[in-house]
Coordinates of C-alpha atoms and ligand atoms in Angstrom, one line a residue:
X1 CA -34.9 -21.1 -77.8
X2 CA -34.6 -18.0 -79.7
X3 CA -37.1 -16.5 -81.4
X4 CA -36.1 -16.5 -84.9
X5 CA -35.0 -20.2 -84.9
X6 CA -35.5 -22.3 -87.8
X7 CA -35.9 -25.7 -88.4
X8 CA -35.5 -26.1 -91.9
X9 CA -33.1 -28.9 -94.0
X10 CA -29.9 -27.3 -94.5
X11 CA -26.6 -27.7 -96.6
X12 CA -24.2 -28.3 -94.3
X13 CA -20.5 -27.0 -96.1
X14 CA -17.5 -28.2 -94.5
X15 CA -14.4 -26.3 -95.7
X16 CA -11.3 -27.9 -94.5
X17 CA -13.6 -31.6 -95.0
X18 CA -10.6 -33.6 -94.9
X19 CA -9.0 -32.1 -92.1
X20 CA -7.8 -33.3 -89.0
X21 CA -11.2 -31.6 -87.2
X22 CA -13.7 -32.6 -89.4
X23 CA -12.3 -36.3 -89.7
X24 CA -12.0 -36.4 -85.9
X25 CA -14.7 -34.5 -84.9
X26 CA -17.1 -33.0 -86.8
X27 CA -18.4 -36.3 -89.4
X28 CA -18.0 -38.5 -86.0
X29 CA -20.9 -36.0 -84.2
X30 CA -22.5 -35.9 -87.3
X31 CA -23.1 -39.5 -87.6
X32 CA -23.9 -39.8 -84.2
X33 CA -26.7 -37.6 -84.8
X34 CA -27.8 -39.6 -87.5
X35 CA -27.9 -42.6 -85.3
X36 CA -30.2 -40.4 -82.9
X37 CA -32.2 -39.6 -85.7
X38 CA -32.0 -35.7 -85.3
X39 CA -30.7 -34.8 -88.8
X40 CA -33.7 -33.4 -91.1
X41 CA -34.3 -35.6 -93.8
X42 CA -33.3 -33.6 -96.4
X43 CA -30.0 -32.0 -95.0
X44 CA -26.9 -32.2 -97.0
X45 CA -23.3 -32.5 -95.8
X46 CA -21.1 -30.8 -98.6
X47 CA -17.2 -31.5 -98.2
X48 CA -14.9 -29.1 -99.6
X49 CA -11.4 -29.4 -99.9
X50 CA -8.0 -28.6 -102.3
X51 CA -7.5 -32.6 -102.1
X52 CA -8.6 -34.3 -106.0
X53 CA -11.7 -36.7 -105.4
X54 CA -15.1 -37.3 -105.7
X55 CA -18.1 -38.1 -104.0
X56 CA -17.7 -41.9 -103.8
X57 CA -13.9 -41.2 -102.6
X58 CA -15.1 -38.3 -99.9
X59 CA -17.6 -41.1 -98.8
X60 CA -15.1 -43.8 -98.4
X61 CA -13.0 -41.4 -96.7
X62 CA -15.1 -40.5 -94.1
X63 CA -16.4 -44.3 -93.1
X64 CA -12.3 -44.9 -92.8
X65 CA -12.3 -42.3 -90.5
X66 CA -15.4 -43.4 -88.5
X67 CA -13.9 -46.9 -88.0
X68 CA -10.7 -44.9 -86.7
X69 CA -12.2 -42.6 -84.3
X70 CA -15.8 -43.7 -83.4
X71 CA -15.8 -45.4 -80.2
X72 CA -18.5 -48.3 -81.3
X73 CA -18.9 -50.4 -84.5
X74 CA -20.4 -48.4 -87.4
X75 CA -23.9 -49.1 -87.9
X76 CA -24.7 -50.4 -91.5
X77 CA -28.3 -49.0 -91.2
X78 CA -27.2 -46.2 -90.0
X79 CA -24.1 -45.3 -92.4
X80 CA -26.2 -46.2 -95.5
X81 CA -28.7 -43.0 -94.5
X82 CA -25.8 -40.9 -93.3
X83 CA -23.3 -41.7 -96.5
X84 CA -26.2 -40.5 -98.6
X85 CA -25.8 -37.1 -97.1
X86 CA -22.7 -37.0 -98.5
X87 CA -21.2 -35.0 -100.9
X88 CA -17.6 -33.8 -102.0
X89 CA -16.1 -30.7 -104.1
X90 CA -12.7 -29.9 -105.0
X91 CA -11.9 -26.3 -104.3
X92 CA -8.4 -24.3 -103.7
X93 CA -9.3 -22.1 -100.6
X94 CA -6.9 -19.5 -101.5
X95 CA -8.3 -19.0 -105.5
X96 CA -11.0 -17.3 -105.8
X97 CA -11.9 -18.0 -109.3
X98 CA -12.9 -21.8 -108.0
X99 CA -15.6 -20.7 -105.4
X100 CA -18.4 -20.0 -108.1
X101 CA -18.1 -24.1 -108.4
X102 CA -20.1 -23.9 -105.3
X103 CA -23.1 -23.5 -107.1
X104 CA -22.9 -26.4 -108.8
X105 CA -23.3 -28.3 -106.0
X106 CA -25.6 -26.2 -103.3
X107 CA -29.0 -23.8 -104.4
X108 CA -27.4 -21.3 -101.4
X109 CA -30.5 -19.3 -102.7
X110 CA -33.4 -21.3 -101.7
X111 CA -31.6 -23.2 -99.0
X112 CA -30.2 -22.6 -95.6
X113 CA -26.7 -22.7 -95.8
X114 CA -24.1 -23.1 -92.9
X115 CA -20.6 -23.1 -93.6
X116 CA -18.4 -24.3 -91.7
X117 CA -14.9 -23.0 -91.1
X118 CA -13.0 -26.2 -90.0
X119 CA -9.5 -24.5 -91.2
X120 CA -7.0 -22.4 -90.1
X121 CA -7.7 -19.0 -89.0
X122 CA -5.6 -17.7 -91.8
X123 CA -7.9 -18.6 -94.4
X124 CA -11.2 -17.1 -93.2
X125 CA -11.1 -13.9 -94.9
X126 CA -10.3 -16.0 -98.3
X127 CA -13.3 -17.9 -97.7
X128 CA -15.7 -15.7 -96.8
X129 CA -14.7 -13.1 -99.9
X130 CA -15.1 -16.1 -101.8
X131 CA -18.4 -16.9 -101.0
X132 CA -19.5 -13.4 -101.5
X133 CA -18.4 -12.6 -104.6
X134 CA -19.5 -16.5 -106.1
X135 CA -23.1 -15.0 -105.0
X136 CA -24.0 -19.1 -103.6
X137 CA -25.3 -16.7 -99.7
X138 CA -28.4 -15.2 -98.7
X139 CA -29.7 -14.1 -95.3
X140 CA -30.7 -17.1 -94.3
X141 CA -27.3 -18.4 -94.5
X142 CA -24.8 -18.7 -91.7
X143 CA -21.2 -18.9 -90.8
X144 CA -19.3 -21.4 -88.2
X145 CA -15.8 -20.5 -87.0
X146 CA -13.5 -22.5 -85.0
X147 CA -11.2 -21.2 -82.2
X148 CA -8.4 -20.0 -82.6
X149 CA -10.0 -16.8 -83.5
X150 CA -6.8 -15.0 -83.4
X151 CA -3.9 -14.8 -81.5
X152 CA -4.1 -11.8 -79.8
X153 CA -6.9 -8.8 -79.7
X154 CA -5.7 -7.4 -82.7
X155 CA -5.6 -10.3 -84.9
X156 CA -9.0 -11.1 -83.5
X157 CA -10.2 -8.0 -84.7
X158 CA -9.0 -8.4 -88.0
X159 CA -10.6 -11.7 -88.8
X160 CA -14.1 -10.7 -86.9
X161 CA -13.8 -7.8 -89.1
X162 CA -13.3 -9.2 -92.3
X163 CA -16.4 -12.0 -91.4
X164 CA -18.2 -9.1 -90.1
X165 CA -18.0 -7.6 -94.4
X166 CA -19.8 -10.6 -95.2
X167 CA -22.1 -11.8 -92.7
X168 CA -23.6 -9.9 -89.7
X169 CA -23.3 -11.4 -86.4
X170 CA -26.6 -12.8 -86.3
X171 CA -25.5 -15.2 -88.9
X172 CA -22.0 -15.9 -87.5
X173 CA -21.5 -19.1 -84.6
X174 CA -18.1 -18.9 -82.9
X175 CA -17.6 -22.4 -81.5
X176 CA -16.5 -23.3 -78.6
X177 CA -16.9 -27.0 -77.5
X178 CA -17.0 -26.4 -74.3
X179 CA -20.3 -25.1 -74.3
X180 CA -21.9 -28.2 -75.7
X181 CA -20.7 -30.5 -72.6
X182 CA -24.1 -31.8 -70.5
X183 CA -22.2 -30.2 -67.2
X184 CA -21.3 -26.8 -68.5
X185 CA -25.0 -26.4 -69.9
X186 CA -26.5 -28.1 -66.4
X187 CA -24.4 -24.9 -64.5
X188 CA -27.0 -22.9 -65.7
X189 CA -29.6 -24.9 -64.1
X190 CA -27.7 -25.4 -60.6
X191 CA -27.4 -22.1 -60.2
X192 CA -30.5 -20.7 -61.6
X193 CA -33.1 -23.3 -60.6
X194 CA -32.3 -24.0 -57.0
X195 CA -32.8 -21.6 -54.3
X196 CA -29.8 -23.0 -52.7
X197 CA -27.4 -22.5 -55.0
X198 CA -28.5 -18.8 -55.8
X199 CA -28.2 -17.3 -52.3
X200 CA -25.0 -19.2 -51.4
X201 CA -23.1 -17.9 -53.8
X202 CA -20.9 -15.2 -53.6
X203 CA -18.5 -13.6 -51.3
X204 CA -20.7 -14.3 -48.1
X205 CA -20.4 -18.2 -48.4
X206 CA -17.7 -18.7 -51.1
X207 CA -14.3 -19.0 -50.1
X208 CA -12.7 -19.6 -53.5
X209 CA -13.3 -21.4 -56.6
X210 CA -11.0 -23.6 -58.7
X211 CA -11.5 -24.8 -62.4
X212 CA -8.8 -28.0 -63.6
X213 CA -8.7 -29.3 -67.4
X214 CA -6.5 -31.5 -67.0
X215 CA -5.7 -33.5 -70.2
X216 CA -3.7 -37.0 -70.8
X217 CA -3.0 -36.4 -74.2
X218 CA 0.3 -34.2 -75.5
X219 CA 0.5 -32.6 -78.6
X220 CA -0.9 -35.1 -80.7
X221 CA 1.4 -34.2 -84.2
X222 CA 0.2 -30.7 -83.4
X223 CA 3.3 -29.3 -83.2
X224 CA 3.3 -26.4 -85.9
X225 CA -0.2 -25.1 -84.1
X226 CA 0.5 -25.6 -80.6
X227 CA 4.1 -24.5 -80.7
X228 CA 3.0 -20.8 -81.9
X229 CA 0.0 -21.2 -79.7
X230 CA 0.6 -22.4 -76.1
X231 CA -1.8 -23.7 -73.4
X232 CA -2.6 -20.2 -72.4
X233 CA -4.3 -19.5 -75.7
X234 CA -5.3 -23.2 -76.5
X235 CA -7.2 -23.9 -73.5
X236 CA -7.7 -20.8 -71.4
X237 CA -8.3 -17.9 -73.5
X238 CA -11.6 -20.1 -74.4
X239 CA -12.8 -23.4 -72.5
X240 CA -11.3 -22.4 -68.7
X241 CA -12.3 -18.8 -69.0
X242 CA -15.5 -19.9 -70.6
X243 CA -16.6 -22.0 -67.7
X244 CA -15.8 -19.3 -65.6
X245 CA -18.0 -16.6 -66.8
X246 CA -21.0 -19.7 -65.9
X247 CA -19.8 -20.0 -62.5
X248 CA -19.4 -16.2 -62.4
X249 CA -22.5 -14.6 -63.9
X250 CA -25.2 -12.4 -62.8
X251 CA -29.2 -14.5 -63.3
X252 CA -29.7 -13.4 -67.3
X253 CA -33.0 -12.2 -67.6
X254 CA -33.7 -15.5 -69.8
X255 CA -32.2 -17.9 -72.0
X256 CA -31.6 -16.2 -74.7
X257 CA -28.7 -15.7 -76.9
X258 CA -28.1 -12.3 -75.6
X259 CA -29.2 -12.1 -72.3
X260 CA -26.5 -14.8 -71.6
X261 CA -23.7 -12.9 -73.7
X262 CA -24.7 -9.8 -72.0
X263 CA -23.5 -11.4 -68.5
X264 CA -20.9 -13.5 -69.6
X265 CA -19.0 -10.3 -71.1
X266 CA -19.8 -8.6 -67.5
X267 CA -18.1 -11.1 -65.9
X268 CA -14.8 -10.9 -68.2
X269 CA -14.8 -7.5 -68.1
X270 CA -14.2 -7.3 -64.6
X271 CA -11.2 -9.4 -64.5
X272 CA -8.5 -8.2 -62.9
X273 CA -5.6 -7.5 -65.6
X274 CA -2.5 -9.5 -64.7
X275 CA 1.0 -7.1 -64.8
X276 CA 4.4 -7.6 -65.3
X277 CA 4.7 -6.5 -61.5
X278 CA 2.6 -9.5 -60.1
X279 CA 3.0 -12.3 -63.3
X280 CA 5.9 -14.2 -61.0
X281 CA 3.1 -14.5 -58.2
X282 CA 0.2 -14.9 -60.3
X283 CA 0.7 -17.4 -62.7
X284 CA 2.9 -20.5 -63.1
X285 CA 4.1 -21.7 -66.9
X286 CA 5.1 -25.5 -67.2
X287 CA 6.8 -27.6 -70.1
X288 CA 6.4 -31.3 -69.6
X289 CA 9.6 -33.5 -69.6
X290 CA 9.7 -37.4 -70.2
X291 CA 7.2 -39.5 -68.0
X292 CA 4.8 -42.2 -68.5
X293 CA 0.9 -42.0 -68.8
X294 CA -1.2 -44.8 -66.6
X295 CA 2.0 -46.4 -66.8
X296 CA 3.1 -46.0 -70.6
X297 CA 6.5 -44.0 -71.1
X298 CA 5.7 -40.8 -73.0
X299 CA 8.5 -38.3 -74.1
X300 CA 8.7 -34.8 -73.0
X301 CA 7.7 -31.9 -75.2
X302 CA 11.0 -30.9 -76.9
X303 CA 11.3 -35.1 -77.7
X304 CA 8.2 -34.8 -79.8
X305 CA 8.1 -35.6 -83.3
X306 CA 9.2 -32.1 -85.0
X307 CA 10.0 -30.1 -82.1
X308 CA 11.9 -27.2 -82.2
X309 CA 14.5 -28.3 -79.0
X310 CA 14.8 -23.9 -78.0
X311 CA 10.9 -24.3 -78.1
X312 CA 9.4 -21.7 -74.8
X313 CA 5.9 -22.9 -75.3
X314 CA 4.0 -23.7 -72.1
X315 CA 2.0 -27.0 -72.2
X316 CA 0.9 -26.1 -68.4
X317 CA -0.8 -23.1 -67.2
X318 CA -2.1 -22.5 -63.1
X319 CA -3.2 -18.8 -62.3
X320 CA -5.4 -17.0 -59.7
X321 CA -7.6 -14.7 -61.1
X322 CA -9.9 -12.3 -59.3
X323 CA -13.1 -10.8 -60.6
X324 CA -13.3 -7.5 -59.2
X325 CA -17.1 -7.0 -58.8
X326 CA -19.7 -6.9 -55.9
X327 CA -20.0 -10.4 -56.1
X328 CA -16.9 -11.7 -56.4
X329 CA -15.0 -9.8 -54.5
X330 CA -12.0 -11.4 -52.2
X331 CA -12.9 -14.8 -54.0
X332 CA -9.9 -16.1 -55.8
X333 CA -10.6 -18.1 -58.6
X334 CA -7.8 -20.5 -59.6
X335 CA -7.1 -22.0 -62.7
X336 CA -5.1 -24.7 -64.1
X337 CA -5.0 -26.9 -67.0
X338 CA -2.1 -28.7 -68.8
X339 CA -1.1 -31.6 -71.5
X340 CA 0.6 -34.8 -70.1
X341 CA -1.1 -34.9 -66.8
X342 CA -1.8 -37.8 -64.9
X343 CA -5.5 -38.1 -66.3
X344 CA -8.3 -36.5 -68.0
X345 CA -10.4 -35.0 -65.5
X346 CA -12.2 -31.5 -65.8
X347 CA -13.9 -30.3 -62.6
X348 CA -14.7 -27.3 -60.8
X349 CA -14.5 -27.2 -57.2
X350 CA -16.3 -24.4 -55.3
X351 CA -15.1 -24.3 -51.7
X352 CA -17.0 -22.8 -49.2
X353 CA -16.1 -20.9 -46.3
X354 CA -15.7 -22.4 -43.0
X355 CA -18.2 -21.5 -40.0
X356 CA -17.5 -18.8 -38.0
X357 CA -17.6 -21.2 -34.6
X358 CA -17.5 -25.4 -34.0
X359 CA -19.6 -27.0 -31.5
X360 CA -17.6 -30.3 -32.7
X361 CA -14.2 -30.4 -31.2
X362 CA -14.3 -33.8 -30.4
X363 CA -14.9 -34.7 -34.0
X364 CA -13.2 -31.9 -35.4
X365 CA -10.4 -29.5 -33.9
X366 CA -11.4 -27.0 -37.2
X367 CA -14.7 -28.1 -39.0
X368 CA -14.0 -29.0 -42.8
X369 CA -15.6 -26.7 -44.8
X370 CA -18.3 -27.7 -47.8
X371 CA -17.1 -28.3 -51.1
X372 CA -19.2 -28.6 -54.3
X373 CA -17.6 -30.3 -57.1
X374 CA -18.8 -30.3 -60.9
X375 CA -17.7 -33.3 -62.5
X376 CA -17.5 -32.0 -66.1
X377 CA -15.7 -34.9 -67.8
X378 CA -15.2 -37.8 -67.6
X379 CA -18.3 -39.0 -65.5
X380 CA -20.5 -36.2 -65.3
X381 CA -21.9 -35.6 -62.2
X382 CA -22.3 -33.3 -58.9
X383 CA -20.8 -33.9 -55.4
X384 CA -21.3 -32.2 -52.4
X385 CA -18.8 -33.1 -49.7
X386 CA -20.4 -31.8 -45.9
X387 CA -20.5 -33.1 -42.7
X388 CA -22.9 -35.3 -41.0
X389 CA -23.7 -37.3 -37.5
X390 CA -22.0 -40.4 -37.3
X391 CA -25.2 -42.7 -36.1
X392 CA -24.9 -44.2 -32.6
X393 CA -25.9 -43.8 -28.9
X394 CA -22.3 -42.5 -27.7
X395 CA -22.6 -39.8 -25.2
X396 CA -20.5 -37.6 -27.9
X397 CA -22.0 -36.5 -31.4
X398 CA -19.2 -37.5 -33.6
X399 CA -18.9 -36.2 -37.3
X400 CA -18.2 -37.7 -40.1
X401 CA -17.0 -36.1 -43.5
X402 CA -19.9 -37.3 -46.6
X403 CA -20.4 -37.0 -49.6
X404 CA -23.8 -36.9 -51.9
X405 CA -22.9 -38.0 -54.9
X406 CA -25.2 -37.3 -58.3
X407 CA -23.8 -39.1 -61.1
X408 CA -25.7 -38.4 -64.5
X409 CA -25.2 -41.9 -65.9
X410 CA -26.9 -43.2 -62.8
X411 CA -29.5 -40.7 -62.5
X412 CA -30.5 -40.1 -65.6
X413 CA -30.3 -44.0 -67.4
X414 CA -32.5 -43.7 -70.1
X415 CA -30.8 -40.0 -71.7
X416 CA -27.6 -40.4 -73.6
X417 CA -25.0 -37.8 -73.3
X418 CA -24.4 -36.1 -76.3
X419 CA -20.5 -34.5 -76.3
X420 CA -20.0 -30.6 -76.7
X421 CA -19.9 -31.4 -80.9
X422 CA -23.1 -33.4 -81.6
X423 CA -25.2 -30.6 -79.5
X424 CA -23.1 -27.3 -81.4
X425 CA -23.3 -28.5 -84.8
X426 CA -27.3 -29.3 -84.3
X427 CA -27.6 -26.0 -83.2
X428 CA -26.0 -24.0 -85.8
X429 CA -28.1 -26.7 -88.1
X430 CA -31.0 -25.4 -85.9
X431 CA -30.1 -21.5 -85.9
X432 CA -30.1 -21.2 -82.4
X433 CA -27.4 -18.8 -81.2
X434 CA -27.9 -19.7 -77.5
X435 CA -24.3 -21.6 -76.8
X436 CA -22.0 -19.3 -79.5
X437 CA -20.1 -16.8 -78.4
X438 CA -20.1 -13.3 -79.2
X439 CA -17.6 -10.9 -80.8
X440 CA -17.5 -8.8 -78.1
X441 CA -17.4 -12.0 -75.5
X442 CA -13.9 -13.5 -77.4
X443 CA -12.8 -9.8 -77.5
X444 CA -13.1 -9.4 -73.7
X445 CA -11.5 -12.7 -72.8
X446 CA -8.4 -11.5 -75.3
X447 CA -7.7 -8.4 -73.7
X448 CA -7.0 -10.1 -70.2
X449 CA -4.9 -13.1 -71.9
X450 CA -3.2 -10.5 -73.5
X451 CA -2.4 -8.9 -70.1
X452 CA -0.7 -11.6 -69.2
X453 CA 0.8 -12.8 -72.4
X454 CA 2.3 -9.4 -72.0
X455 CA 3.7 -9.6 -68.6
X456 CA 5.4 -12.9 -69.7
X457 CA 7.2 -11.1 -72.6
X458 CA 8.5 -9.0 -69.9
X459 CA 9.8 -11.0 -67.4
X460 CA 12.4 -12.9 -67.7
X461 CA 11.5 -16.7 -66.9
X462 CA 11.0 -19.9 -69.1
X463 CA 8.3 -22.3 -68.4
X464 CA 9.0 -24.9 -65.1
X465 CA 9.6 -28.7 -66.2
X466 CA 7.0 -31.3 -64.6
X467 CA 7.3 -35.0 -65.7
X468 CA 4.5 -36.0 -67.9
X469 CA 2.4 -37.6 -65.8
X470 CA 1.8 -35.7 -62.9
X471 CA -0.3 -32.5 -61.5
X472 CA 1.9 -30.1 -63.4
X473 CA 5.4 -27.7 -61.6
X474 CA 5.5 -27.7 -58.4
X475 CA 5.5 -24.0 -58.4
X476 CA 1.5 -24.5 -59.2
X477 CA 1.3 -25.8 -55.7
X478 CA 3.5 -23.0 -54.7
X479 CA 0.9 -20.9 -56.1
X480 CA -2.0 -21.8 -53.9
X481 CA -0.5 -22.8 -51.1
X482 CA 0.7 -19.1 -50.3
X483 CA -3.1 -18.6 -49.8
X484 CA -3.1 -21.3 -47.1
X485 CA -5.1 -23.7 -49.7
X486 CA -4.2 -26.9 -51.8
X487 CA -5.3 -27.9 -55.0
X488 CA -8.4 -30.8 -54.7
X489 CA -7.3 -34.0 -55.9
Ligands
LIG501 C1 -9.2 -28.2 -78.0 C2 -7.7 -27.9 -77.9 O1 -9.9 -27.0 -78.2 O2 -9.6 -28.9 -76.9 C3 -6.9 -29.2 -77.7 O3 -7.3 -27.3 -79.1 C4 -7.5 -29.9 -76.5 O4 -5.6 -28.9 -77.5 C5 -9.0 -30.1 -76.6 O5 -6.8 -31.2 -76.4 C6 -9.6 -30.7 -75.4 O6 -11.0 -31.0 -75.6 P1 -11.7 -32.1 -74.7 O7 -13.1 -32.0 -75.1 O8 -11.0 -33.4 -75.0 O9 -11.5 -31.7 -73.2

């Protein structure tokens, strides 16, 4: 825990309150950490949005949206503490003559403040200038920003900048969910808290790694976002890449904020830019066509509601990246992730090399290698997949592959398993930096999308159809299999 955390009440400010990601998101966590009891008694949650209403409307609003989207029937005890959190203000994010009604509603002077930015990126600089000038911050208060922080490194820069004019980076959180999920944190303690895991792995024992987000949903009346956005820089630039800088980094010194940034950065610095020379080879873009879900016809991307039929947009991206440091060297990481697939399953797989000799021909004419496999969603757990004696008198020692198998919701029964959410938003609450990333972190991880971003502008190829449904083109398979390796199912 950082050093200058506090633990104070706060007044929680949700611009964009009505919004698709506080609705879905941000109130659900909220309330579930209200049901855990791990909101300060005296913390606020301040809606603001250009919608007409009042508190008791905001308030119905938001117990609508819990019976939509919470997963278990609304506790009554529970909703009556949480709904007198609640509190709602009308303001035009674009006029800056309406923000000085802020401080009718929150004493930013004598409180913590964190605002949080659940809108689009477009709007930042409007708010922050706005809550400048309307005099409602202090340096205790704090800022909260949603991906997509840009579209590119220069737009990044531009809206980093104009935050950086109002708040320093101290008080800035850049979220990405991700890094609250149980199994991306627990990476940390693998690799770092067992002597196992920190000598065997790197070039010696690793042969290559692979990361998979696979989702079932499509685009979810998305359209106008995703469309401009793509896969690429919906799900890579930030959650794929993000895991990969844990798998991939150095020991930080400790758990502080910056130690870990300081690695992280190391590790995306060092990948290998992607060019317009080795794209076709490198990386595979997908568009899913009509297919069915676990059994339930879905159409294709350009059938959606409001699609633009000329539409180039990936919805599947598979690459091989390489990480050109000591460690990493000659280890090919490979990533894929993509919308429509057959189901929601986010793992890494870290495949070890085989052994130099086998002793076992008569179980095995080439001895399986290890795998270790991070189940990161759904069903948390580790797996390690090796060998072992099938038990018997034969005059042969026959092998068998195994598997020991440590699922979190059998290992650890009396913890509950927050999602990425509940544990962010608690710690920007909190003040503790720790799982936010860093200006210079999203900066780095731009400047290699962008390297490939740019070799797809120059080559001249559309995205590869794969029926919704399934494990994405068959050029992804393509992809590894020209390394002599297949993609774990
Ligand atoms: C979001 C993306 O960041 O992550 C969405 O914008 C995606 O497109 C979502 O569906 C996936 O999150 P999770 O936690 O369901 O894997």
């Amino acid at each position: 825990m950082n050093e200058t955390t506090v633990f104070e009440p706060c007044d929680l400010v949700i611009f964009g309150a009505l919004g698709d990601l506080s609705r879905r998101k941000l109130l659900i966590s909220l309330y579930r950490l209200e049901k855990a009891n791990l909101l300060e008694a005296d913390t606020r949650i301040i809606g603001i949005d250009r919608h007409e209403g009042d508190n008791s409307g905001f308030i119905e609003i938001i117990h609508e949206s819990l019976q939509e989207f919470l997963s278990e029937v609304i506790d009554e005890q529970v909703w009556a503490r949480f709904s007198a959190r609640l509190a709602y203000l009308k303001i035009d994010l674009t006029q800056m003559d309406q923000y000085p009604l802020l401080n009718t509603v929150v004493d930013g002077q004598s409180r913590v403040m964190v605002n949080y930015f659940a809108v689009a990126p477009s709007l930042f600089t409007n708010i922050c200038q706005g809550l400048d000038k309307c005099g409602v911050l202090n340096g205790k208060s704090r800022m909260v920003m949603e991906k997509p922080i840009g579209h590119d490194l220069q737009s990044s820069k531009a809206i980093n900048d104009a935050v950086a004019e109002v708040f320093n980076e101290k008080q800035v959180y850049r979220i990405d969910h991700y890094l609250g999920k149980e199994t991306v944190l627990n990476l940390l303690a693998l690799r770092f808290a067992n002597a196992i895991f920190t000598t065997n792995w790197d070039h010696n024992t690793i042969d290559h790694v692979q990361i998979t987000v696979a989702e079932e949903v499509g685009i979810e009346g998305r359209w106008d976002y995703f469309d401009k956005t793509g896969q690429l820089r919906d799900m890579l630039q930030n959650h794929l890449l993000q895991i990969l800088t844990f798998v991939a980094m150095e020991p930080p010194v400790n758990l502080e904020a910056q130690s870990i940034h300081n690695e992280k950065i190391k590790v995306l610095a060092a990948l290998r830019p992607i060019t317009q020379e080795n794209a076709g080879l490198k990386t595979v873009r997908g568009l899913y066509s009509a297919g069915a879900i676990k059994g339930k016809p879905v159409p294709g991307y350009l059938e959606e509601l409001g699609a633009n039929t000329e539409s180039t947009t990936e919805s599947f991206v598979a690459l091989k990246a390489a990480i050109d440091n000591w460690r990493w060297a000659g280890v090919p990481f490979y990533l894929r992730t993509g919308k429509r697939m057959a189901y929601k399953r986010t793992e890494i797989v870290i495949k070890f090399k085989r052994l130099p000799h086998n002793i076992f021909k008569e179980s095995f004419d080439e001895l399986p290698s290890n795998k270790l496999i991070i189940h990161l969603q759904p069903n948390e757990g580790i797996e390690i997949q090796m060998l072992n004696k099938i038990p018997g008198i034969d005059e042969n020692i026959k092998l068998q592959k195994t598997k020991l198998d440590l699922s979190f919701s059998d290992t650890f029964k009396n913890s509950k398993i927050f999602g990425g959410y509940e544990k962010l938003v608690l710690e920007a609450m909190r003040g503790n930096p720790t799982l936010f990333l860093s200006r210079e972190e999203i900066e780095q991880a731009w400047t290699w999308v962008d390297s490939i971003q740019d070799a797809w502008a120059h080559i001249d190829s559309a995205p590869e159809p794969y029926p919704a449904g399934t494990w994405g083109p068959e050029a992804a398979d393509e992809l590894i299999a020209r390394d002599g390796r297949v993609w774990e199912e």
